[in-house]
CSV table of C-alpha atoms and ligand atoms in Angstrom, one decimal:
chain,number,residue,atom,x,y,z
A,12,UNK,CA,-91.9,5.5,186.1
A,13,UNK,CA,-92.1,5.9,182.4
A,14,UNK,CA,-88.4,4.9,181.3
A,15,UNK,CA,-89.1,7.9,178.4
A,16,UNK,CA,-89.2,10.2,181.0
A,17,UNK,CA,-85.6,11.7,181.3
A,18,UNK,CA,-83.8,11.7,184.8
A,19,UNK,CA,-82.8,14.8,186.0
A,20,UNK,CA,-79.1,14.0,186.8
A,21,UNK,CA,-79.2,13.1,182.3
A,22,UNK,CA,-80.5,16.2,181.4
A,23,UNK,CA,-78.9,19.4,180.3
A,24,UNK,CA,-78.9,21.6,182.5
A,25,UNK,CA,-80.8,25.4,182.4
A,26,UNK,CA,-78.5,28.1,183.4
A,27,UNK,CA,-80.6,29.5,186.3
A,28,UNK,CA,-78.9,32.7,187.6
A,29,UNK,CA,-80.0,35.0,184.8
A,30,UNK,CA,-83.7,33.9,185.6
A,31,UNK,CA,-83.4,35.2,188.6
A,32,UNK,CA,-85.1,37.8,190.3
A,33,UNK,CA,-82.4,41.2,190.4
A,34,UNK,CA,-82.2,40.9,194.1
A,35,UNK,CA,-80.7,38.0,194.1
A,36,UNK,CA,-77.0,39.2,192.7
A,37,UNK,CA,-77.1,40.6,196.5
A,38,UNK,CA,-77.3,37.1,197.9
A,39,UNK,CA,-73.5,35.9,197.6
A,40,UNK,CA,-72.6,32.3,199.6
A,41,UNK,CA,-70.0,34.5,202.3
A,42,UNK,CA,-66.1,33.8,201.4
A,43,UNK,CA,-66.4,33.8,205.5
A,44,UNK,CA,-68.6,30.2,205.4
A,45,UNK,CA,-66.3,28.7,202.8
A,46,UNK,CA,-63.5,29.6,205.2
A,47,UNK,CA,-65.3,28.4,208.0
A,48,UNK,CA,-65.4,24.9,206.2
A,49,UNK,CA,-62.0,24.6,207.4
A,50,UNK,CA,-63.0,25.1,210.9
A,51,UNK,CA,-65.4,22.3,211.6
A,52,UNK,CA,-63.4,19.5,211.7
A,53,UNK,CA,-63.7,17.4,214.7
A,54,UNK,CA,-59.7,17.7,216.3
A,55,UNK,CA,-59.8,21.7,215.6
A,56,UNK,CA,-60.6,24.0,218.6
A,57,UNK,CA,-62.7,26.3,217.2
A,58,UNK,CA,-63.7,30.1,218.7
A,59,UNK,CA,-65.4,30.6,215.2
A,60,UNK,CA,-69.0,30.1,215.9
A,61,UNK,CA,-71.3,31.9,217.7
A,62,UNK,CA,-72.9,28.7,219.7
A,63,UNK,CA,-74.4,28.2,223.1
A,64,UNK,CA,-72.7,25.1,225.0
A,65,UNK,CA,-74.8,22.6,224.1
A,66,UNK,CA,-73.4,20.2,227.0
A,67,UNK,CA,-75.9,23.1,229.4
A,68,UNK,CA,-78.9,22.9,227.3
A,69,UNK,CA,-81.9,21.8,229.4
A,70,UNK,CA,-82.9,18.8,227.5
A,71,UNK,CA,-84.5,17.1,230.6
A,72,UNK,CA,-86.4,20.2,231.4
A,73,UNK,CA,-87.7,20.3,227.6
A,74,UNK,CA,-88.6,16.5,227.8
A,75,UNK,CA,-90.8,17.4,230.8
A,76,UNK,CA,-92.1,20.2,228.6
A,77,UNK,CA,-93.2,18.3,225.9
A,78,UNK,CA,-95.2,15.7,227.7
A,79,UNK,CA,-97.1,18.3,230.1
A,80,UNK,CA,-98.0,20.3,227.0
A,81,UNK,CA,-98.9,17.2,225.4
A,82,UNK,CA,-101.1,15.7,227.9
A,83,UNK,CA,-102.6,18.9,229.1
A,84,UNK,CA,-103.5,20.8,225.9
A,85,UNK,CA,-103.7,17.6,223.4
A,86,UNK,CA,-104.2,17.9,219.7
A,87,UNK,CA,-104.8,21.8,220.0
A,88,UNK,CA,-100.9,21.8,220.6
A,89,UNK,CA,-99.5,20.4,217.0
A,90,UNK,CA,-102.9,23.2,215.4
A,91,UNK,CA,-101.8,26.3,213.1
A,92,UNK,CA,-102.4,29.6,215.4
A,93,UNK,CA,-101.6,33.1,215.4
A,94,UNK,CA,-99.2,34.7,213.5
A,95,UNK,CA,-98.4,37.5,216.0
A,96,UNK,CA,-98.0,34.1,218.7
A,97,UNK,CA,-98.9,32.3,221.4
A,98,UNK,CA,-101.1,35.0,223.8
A,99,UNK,CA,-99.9,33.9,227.5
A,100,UNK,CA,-95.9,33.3,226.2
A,101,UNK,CA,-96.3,37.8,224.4
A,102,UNK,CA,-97.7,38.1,227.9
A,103,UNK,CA,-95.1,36.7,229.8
A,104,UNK,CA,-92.7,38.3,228.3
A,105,UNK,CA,-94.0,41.3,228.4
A,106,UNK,CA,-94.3,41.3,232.3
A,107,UNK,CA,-90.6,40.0,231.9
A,108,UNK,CA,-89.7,42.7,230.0
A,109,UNK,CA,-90.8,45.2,232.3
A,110,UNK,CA,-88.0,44.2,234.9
A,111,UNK,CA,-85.6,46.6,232.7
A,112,UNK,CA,-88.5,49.3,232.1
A,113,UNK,CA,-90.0,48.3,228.7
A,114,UNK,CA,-93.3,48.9,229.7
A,115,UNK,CA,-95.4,47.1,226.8
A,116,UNK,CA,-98.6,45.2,226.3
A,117,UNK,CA,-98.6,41.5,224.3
A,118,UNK,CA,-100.3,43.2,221.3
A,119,UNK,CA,-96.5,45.1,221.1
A,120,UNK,CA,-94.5,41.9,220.9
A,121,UNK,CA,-94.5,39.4,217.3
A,122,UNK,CA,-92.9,36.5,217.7
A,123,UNK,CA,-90.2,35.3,215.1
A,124,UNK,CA,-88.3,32.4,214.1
A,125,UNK,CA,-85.6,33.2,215.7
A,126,UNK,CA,-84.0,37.0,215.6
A,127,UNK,CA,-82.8,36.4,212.5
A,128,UNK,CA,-86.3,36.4,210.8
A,129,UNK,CA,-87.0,39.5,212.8
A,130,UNK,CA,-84.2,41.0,211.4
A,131,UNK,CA,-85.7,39.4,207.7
A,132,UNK,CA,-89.5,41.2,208.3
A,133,UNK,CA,-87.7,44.7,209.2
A,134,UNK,CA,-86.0,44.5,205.5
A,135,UNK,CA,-89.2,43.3,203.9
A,136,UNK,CA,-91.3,46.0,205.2
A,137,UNK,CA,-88.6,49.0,205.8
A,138,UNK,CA,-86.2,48.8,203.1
A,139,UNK,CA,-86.5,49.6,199.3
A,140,UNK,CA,-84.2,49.2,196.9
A,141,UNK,CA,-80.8,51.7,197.5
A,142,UNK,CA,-82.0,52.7,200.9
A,143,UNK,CA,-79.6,53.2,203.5
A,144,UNK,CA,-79.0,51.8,206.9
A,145,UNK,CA,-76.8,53.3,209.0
A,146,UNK,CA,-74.6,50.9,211.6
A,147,UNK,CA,-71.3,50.4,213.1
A,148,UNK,CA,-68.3,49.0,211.7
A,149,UNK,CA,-68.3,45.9,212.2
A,150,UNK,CA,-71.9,44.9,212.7
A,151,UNK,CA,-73.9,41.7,212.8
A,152,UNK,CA,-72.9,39.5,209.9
A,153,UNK,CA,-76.4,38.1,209.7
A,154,UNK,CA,-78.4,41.7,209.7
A,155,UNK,CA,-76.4,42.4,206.3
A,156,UNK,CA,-77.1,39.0,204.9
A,157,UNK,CA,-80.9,39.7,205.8
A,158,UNK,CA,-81.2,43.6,204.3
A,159,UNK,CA,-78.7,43.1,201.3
A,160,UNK,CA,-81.7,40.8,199.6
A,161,UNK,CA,-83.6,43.9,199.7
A,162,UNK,CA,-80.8,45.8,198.2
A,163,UNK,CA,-80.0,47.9,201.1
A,164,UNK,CA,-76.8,50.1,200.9
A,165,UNK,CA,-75.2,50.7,204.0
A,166,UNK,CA,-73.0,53.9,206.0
A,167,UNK,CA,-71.0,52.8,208.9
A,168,UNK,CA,-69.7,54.5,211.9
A,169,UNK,CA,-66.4,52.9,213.4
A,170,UNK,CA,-66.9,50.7,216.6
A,171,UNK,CA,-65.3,52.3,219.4
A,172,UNK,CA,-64.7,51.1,223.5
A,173,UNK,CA,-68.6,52.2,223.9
A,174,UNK,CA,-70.2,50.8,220.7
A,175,UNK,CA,-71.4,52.6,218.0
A,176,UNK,CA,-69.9,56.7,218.2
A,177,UNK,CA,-73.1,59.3,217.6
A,178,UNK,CA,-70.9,62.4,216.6
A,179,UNK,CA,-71.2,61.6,212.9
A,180,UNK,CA,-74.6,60.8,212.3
A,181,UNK,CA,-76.2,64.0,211.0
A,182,UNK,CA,-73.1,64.6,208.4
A,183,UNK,CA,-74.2,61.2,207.3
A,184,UNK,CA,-77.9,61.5,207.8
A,185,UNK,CA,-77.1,65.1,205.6
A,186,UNK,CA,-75.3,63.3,202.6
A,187,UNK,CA,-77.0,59.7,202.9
A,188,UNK,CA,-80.7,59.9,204.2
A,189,UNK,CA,-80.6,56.9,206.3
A,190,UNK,CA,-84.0,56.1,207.5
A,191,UNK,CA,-83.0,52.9,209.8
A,192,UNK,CA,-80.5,52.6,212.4
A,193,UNK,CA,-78.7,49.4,213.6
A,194,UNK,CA,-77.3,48.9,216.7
A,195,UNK,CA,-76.1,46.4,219.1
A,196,UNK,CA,-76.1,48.3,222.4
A,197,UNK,CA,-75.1,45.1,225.3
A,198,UNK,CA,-72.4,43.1,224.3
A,199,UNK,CA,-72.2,43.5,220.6
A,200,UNK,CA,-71.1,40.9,218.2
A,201,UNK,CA,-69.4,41.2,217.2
A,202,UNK,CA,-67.1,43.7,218.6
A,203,UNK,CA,-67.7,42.2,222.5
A,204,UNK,CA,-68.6,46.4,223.7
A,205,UNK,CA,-71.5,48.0,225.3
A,206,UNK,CA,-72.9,51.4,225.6
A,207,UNK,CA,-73.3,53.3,228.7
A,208,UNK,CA,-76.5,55.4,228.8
A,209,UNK,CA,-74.4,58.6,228.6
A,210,UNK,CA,-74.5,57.7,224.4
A,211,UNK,CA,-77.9,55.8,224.7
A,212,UNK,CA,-79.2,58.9,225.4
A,213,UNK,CA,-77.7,61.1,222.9
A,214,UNK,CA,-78.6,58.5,220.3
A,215,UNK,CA,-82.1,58.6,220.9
A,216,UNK,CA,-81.3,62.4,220.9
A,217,UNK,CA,-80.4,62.4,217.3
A,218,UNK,CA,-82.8,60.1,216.1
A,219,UNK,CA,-85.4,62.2,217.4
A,220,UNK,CA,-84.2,65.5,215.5
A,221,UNK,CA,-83.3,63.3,212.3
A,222,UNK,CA,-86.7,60.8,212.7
A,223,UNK,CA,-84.6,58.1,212.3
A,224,UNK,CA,-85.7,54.1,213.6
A,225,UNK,CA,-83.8,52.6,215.8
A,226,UNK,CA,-83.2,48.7,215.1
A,227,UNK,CA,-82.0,47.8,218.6
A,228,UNK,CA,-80.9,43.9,218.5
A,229,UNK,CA,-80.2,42.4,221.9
A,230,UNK,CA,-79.7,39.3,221.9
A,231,UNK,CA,-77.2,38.6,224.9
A,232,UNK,CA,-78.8,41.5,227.4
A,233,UNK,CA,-79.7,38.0,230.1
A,234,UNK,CA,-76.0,37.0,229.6
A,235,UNK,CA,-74.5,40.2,231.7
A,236,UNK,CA,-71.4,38.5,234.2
A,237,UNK,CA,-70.4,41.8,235.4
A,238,UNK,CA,-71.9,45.3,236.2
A,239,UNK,CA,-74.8,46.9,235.7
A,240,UNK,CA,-78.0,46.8,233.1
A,241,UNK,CA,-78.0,49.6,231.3
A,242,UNK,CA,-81.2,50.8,230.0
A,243,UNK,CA,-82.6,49.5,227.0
A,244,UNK,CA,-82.4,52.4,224.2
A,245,UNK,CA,-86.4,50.8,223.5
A,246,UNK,CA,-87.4,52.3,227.2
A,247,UNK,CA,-85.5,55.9,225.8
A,248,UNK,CA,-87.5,55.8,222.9
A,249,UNK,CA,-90.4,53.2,222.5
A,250,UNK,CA,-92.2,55.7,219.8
A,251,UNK,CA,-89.2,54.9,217.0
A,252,UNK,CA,-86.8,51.7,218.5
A,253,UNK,CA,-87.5,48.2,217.2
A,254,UNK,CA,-86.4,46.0,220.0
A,255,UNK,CA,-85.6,42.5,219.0
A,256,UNK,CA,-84.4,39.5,221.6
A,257,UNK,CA,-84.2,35.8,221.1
A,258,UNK,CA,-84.2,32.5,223.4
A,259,UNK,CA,-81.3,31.5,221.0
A,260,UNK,CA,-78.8,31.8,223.7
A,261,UNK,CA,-81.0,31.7,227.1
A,262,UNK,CA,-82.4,28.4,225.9
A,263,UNK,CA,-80.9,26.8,222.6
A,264,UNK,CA,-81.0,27.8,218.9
A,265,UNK,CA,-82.6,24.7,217.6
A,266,UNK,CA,-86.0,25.9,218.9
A,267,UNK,CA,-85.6,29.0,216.7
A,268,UNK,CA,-87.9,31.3,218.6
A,269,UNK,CA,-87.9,35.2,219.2
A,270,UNK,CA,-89.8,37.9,219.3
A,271,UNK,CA,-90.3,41.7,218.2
A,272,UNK,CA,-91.0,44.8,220.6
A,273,UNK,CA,-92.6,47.8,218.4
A,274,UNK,CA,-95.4,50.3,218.7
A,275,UNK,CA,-98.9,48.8,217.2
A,276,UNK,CA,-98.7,49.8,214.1
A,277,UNK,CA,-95.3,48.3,213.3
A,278,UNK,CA,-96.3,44.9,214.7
A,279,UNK,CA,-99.5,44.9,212.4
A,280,UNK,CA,-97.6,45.3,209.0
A,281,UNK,CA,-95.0,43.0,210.4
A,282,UNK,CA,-97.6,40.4,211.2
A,283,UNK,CA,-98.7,40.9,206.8
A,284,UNK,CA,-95.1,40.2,206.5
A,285,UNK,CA,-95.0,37.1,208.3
A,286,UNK,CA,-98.4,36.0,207.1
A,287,UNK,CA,-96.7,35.6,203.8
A,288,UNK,CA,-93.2,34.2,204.7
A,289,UNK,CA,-94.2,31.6,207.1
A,290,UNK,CA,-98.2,31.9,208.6
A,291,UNK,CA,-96.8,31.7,212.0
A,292,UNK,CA,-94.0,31.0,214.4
A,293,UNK,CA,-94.3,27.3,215.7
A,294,UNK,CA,-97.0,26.5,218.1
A,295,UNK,CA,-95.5,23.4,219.8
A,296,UNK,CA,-92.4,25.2,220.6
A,297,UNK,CA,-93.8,28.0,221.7
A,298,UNK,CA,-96.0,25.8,224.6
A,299,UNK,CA,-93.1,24.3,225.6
A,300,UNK,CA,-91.3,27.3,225.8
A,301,UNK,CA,-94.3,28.9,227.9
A,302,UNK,CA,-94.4,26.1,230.1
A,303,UNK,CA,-90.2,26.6,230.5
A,304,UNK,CA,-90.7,30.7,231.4
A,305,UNK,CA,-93.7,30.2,234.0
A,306,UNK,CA,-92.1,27.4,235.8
A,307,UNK,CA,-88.8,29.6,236.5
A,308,UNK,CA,-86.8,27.1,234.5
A,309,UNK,CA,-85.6,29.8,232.3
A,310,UNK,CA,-84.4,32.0,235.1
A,311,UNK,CA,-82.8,29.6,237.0
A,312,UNK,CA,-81.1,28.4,233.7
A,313,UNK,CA,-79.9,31.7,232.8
A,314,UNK,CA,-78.0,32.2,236.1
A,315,UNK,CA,-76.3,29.0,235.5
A,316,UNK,CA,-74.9,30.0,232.0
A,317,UNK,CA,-74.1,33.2,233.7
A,318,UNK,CA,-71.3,31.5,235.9
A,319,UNK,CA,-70.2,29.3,233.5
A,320,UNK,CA,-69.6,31.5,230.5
A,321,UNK,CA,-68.3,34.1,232.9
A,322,UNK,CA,-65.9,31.9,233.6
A,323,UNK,CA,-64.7,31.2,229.8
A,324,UNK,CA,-64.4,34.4,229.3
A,325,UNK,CA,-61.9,34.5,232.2
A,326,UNK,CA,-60.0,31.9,230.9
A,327,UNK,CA,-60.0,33.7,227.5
A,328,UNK,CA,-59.1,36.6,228.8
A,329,UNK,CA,-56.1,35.1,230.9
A,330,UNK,CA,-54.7,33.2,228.1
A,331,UNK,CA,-54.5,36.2,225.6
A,332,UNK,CA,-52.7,38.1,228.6
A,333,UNK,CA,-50.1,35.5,229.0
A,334,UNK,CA,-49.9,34.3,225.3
A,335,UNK,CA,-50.4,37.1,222.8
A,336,UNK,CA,-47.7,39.3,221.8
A,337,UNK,CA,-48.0,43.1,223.6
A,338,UNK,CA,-48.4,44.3,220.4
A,339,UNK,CA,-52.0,43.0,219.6
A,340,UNK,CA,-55.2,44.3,221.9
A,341,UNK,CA,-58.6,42.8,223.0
A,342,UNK,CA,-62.1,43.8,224.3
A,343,UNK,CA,-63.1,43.0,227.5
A,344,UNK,CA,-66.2,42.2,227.2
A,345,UNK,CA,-68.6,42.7,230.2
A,346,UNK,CA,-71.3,40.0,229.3
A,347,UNK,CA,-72.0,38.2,225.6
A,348,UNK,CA,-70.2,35.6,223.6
A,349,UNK,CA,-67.4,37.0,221.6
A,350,UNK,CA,-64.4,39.3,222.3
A,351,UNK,CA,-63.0,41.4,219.2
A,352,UNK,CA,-59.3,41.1,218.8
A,353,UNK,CA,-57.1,43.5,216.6
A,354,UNK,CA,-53.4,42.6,215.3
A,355,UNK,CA,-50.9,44.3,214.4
A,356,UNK,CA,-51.8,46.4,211.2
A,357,UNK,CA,-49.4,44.2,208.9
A,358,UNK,CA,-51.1,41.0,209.4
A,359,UNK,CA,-54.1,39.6,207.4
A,360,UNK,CA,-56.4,37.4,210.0
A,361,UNK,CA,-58.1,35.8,207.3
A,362,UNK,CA,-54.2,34.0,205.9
A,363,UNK,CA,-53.8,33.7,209.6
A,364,UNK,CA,-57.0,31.7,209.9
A,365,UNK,CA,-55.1,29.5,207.2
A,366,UNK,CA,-52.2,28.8,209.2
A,367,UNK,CA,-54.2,28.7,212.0
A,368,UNK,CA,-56.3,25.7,211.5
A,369,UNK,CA,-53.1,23.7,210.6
A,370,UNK,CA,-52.2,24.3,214.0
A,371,UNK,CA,-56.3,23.3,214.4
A,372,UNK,CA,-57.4,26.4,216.0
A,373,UNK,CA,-59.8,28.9,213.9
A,374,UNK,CA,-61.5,32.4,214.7
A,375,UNK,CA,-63.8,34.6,212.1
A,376,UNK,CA,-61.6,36.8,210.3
A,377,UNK,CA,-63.0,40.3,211.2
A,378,UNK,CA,-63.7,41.3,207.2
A,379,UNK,CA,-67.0,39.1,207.9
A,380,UNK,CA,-68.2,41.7,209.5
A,381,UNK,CA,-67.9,45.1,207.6
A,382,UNK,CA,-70.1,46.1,204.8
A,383,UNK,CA,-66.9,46.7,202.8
A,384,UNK,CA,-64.4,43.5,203.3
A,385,UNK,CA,-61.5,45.7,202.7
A,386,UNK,CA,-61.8,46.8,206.2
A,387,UNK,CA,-61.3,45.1,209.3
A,388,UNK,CA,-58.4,42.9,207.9
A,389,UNK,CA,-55.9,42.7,211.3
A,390,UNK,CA,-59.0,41.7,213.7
A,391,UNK,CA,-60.9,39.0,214.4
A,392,UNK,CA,-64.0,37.7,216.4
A,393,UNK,CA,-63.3,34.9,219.3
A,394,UNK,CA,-66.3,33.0,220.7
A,395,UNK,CA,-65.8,31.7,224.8
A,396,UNK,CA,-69.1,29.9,224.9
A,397,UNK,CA,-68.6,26.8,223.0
A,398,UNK,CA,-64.9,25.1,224.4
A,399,UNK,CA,-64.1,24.6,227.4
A,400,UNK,CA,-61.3,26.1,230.1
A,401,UNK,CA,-58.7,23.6,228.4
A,402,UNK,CA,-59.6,24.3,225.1
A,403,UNK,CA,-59.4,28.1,225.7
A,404,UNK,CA,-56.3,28.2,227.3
A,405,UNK,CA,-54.5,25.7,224.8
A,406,UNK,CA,-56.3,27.4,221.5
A,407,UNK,CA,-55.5,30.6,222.5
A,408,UNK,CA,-51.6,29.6,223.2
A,409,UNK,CA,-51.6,28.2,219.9
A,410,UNK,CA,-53.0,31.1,218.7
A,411,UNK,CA,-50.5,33.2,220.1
A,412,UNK,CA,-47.4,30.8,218.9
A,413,UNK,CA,-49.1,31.2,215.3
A,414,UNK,CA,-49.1,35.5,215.7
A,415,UNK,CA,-45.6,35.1,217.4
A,416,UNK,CA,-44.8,33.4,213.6
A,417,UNK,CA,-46.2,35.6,211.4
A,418,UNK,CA,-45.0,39.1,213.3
B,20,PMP,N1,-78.7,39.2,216.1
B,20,PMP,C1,-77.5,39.0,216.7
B,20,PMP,C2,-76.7,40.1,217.1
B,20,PMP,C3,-77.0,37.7,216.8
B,20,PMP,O1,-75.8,37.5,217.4
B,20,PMP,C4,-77.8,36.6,216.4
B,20,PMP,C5,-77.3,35.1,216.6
B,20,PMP,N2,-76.0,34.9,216.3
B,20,PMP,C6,-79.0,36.9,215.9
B,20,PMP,C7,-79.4,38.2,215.8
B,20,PMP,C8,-79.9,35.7,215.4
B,20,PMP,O2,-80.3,35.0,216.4
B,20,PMP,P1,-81.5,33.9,216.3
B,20,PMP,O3,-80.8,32.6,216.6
B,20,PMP,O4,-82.5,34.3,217.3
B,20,PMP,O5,-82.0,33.9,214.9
């Protein structure tokens, strides 16, 4: 290299923010992950995150995946290919689909990387600048992360025992024209609740007098340890609901695959959105997960996380009975990864998340969650998927000795 050349670590540096597009001033690095730095150490037992066990992914099953793809379809399996996805793993899932009544063809389903792009393409071809989405409060940290690039402004609707209530969505359809709807109807995260059909029903209701979308993310629907399916709100109202669903937590996040349910039309301007974000979902992975789905691997998997997490939430559930003070409460959630926990009203999770992981325990301050951090300051998210029965029962009686403290 010509030594004239400066190095970049010599040079002065350009101040880049003001170059930047206006969007960007949305994009804030979340006070929650600079919290959540102090979570990750190795000796801390952490509810924080929102992971799978890892110790149950299917890492044999997946080695036997990649050589059968390999040696069966060759060099055509590492090729660029469709953006809307690999043809037999939309059809597959369609069929799969149809098990809880979502009666659609391949041509209806996009795949994503991961739900979390899915949640990306909605913004990029719903949302202009100052538009309003209507959701609960709290919602899915990660859908507000994804629409506030696109300058969304959000209304919210407090979380109740059944999800999102509907009573109040005309006053605020009247005052804030929201054109998109966000839900979480099985096992929401991250408030732990689902919604019986009784409110499915009058949700589609009012989104059919109001012609509002309906952005239904399900990500945990498979993960159900007690009771019964409830229909999918897509099934009430396939003409305006967006259905979006993930292998994040049936299979493992690292292979970052997903996929979209909406009418034709939807799917074809999300496919132009995609086109220019990423060409395609991956094809390799999406082989191998194939291969996974038609040799039952995925279904028997499924039922084994089933018992397992059922069981960690058990043990969650029994240790906040017998180590919280009466004067805090808890979802009991049916199915999921994450119970919502409120504290008394005088207590600030996210200073108790500070004396917390001295005791080397940690949770998500609920704030993460709400659109406005003001709210939601005496609750907190707990994850049961990722420790196990000892963990749960000693971090949550540490937890409880640190609430017992501060009260
Ligand atoms: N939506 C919800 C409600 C989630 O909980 C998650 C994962 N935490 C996602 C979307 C994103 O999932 P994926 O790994 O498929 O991007």
């Amino acid at each position: 290299m010509n030594a004239q050349q400066p190095m970049l670590r010599d040079v002065k540096h350009i101040d880049w923010e003001p170059l930047m597009a206006e969007r960007t001033k949305r994009m804030k690095s979340s006070v929650i992950r600079e919290l959540l730095k102090l979570t990750v150490k190795p000796d801390i037992i952490s509810f924080a995150g929102g992971l799978p066990a890892p110790e149950f992914f299917p890492v044999r099953e997946f080695d036997e995946a990649c050589q059968h793809i390999l040696s069966t379809c060759g060099p055509q399996s590492l090729q660029y290919s469709t953006t809307e996805g690999h043809a037999p793993l939309r059809e597959w899932l369609a069929e799969s689909m149809r098990k809880y009544g979502i009666d659609v063809e391949p041509d209806n389903i996009l795949m994503t990387n991961g739900s979390q792009q899915a949640l990306d393409l909605i913004g990029k071809i719903f949302v202009d600048p100052g538009d309003c989405i209507l959701t609960s409060a709290p919602t899915y940290l990660g859908a507000l992360q994804a629409w506030n690039a696109y300058e969304a402004s959000y209304q919210t609707i407090e979380l109740d025992d059944e999800g999102m209530p509907v009573e109040g969505i005309p006053e605020i359809v009247k005052k804030h024209h929201p054109r998109l709807v966000y839900v979480l109807p099985n096992f929401h995260n991250p408030g732990g609740v689902t919604t019986p059909l009784a409110r499915r029903e009058r949700l589609v209701e009012m989104a059919r007098k109001h012609d509002l979308i309906l952005i239904e993310d399900d990500p945990y629907g498979e993960l159900r340890y007690d009771g019964e399916d409830v229909t999918p709100i897509f099934r009430l109202a396939p003409e305006r609901t967006i259905y979006l669903s993930t292998f994040s937590k049936t299979l493992a996040p690292g292979i970052r695959l997903a996929w979209i349910v909406a009418p034709k039309a939807v799917i074809a301007k999300l496919v132009q959105a995609k086109q220019g974000a990423d060409l395609q979902t991956g094809t390799f992975v999406q082989l191998i997960t194939h291969d996974i789905c038609q040799r039952g691997i995925l279904k028997s998997h499924v039922k084994k996380l089933r018992v397992v997490y059922k069981e960690r939430r058990d043990a969650m559930l029994a240790a906040l009975d017998k180590h919280w003070p009466s004067s805090c409460a808890w979802t009991r959630p049916q199915g999921g990864l994450f119970l919502w926990a409120s504290v008394p009203k005088s207590v600030d999770t996210a200073e108790l998340l500070v004396k917390a992981t001295e005791k080397k325990v940690a949770f998500v301050p609920g704030f993460a969650f709400y659109p406005d951090e003001k709210q939601g300051r005496n609750t907190m998210r707990l994850n049961f998927s990722n420790a196990t029965l000892e963990q749960i029962q000693e971090g949550i009686r540490r937890l409880g000795t640190v609430l017992n403290e501060t009260l």
